[in-house]
Structures are given as structure tokens and as C-alpha cells.
CSV table of C-alpha atoms in Angstrom, one decimal:
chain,number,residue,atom,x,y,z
A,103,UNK,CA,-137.3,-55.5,105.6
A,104,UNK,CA,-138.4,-58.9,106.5
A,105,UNK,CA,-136.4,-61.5,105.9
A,106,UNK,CA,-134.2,-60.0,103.3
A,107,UNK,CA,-137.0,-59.0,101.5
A,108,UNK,CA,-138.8,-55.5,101.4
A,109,UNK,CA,-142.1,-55.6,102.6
A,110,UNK,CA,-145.3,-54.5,100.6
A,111,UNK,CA,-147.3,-52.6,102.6
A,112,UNK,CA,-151.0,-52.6,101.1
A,113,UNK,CA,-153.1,-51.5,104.5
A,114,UNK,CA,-150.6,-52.0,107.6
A,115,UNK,CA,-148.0,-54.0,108.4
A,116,UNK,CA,-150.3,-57.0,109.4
A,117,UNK,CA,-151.1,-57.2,105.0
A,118,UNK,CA,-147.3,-56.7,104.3
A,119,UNK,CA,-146.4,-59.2,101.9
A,120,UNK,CA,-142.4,-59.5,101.6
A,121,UNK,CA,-141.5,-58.9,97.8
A,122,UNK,CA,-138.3,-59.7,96.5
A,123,UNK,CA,-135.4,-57.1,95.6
A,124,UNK,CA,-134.2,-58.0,92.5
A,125,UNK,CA,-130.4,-56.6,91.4
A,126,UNK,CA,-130.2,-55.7,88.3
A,127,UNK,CA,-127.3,-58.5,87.0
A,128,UNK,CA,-130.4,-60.5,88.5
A,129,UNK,CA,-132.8,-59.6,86.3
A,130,UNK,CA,-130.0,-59.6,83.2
A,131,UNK,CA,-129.6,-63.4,84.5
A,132,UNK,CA,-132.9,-64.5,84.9
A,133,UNK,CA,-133.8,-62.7,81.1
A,134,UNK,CA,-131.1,-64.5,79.0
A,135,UNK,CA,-132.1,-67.7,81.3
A,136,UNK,CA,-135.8,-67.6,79.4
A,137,UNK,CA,-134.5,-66.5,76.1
A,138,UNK,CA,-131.9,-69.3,76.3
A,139,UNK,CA,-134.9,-71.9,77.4
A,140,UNK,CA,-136.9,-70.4,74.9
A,141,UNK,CA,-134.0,-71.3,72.4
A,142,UNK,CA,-134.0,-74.7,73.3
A,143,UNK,CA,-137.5,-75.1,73.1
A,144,UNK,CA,-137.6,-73.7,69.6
A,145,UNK,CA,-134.7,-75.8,68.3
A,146,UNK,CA,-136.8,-78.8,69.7
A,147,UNK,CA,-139.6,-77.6,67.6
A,148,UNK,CA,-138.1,-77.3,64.5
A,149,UNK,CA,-136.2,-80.7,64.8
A,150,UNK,CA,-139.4,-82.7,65.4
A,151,UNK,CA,-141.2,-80.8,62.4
A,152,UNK,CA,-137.9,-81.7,60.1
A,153,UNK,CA,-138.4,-85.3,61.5
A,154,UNK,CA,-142.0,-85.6,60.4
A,155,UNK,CA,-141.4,-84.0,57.0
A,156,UNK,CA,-138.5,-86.6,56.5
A,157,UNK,CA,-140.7,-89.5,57.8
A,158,UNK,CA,-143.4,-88.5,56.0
A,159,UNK,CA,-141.0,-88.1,52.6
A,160,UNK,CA,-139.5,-91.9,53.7
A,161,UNK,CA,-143.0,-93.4,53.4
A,162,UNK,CA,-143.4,-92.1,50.4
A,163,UNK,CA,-140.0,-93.4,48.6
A,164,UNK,CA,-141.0,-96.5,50.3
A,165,UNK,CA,-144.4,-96.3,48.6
A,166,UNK,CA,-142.7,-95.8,45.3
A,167,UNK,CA,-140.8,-98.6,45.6
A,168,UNK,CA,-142.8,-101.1,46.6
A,169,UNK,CA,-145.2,-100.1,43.7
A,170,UNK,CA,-142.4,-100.2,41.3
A,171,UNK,CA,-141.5,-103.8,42.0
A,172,UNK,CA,-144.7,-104.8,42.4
A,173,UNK,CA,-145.0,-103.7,38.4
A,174,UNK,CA,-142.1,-105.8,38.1
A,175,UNK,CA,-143.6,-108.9,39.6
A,176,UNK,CA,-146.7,-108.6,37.4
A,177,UNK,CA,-144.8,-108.4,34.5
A,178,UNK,CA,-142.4,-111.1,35.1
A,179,UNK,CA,-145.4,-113.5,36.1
A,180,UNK,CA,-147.8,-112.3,32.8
């Protein structure tokens, strides 16, 4: 043990590289830590791609409606 940590050995004790001992409720931890970051980060994914979609569908309405009283304009004035 060095430091609380079981040492590696590789070639002797002058290459021994400490190496942590994980517990098992450790490693349970530390997996639903990444699968709940992964979560997050996926959730963050789909809510920009819903934001362009709606952005891009915006513009478009917008679009529409300007073209439509622009129509409206032309035939008042003619």
C-alpha cells in the first residue's frame, strides 16, 4: 500500500505506480454519475435542436406574413 492506494508493481518497487482501490458502491456511484451527465447532456441536445426547428418554423410564418401584406399593399395602392 502506498498512500492508501495499492501499488502496481510493473519491474520493482522503484516502477510501482499507486492505483486506486475502487469499492464497489464506488464504482455504482461514479456509473449513474456519467449516465446522469450523459442525461443532461442529451436533454441539452434535443432542446437546442427543438429551438432551431421552432426558429427556423418562426421565420417562415414571418415570411408568410410579410408577403401576404405586402400583396395587400400592392393591391390597395393599384
Amino acid at each position: 500500500m502506498v498512500n492508501g492506494k495499492e501499488a502496481l508493481r510493473t519491474g520493482g518497487w522503484s516502477t510501482a505506480a499507486p492505483v486506486p482501490q475502487f469499492q464497489t458502491g464506488q464504482l455504482v456511484q461514479t456509473c449513474l454519475e456519467m449516465q446522469n451527465i450523459r442525461f443532461h447532456a442529451s436533454t441539452v441536445q434535443h432542446s437546442v435542436r427543438i429551438t432551431q426547428n421552432l426558429s427556423e418554423h418562426v421565420m417562415q410564418q414571418m415570411l408568410r406574413t410579410v408577403n401576404s401584406l405586402l400583396a395587400i399593399i400592392l393591391t390597395v395602392i393599384h
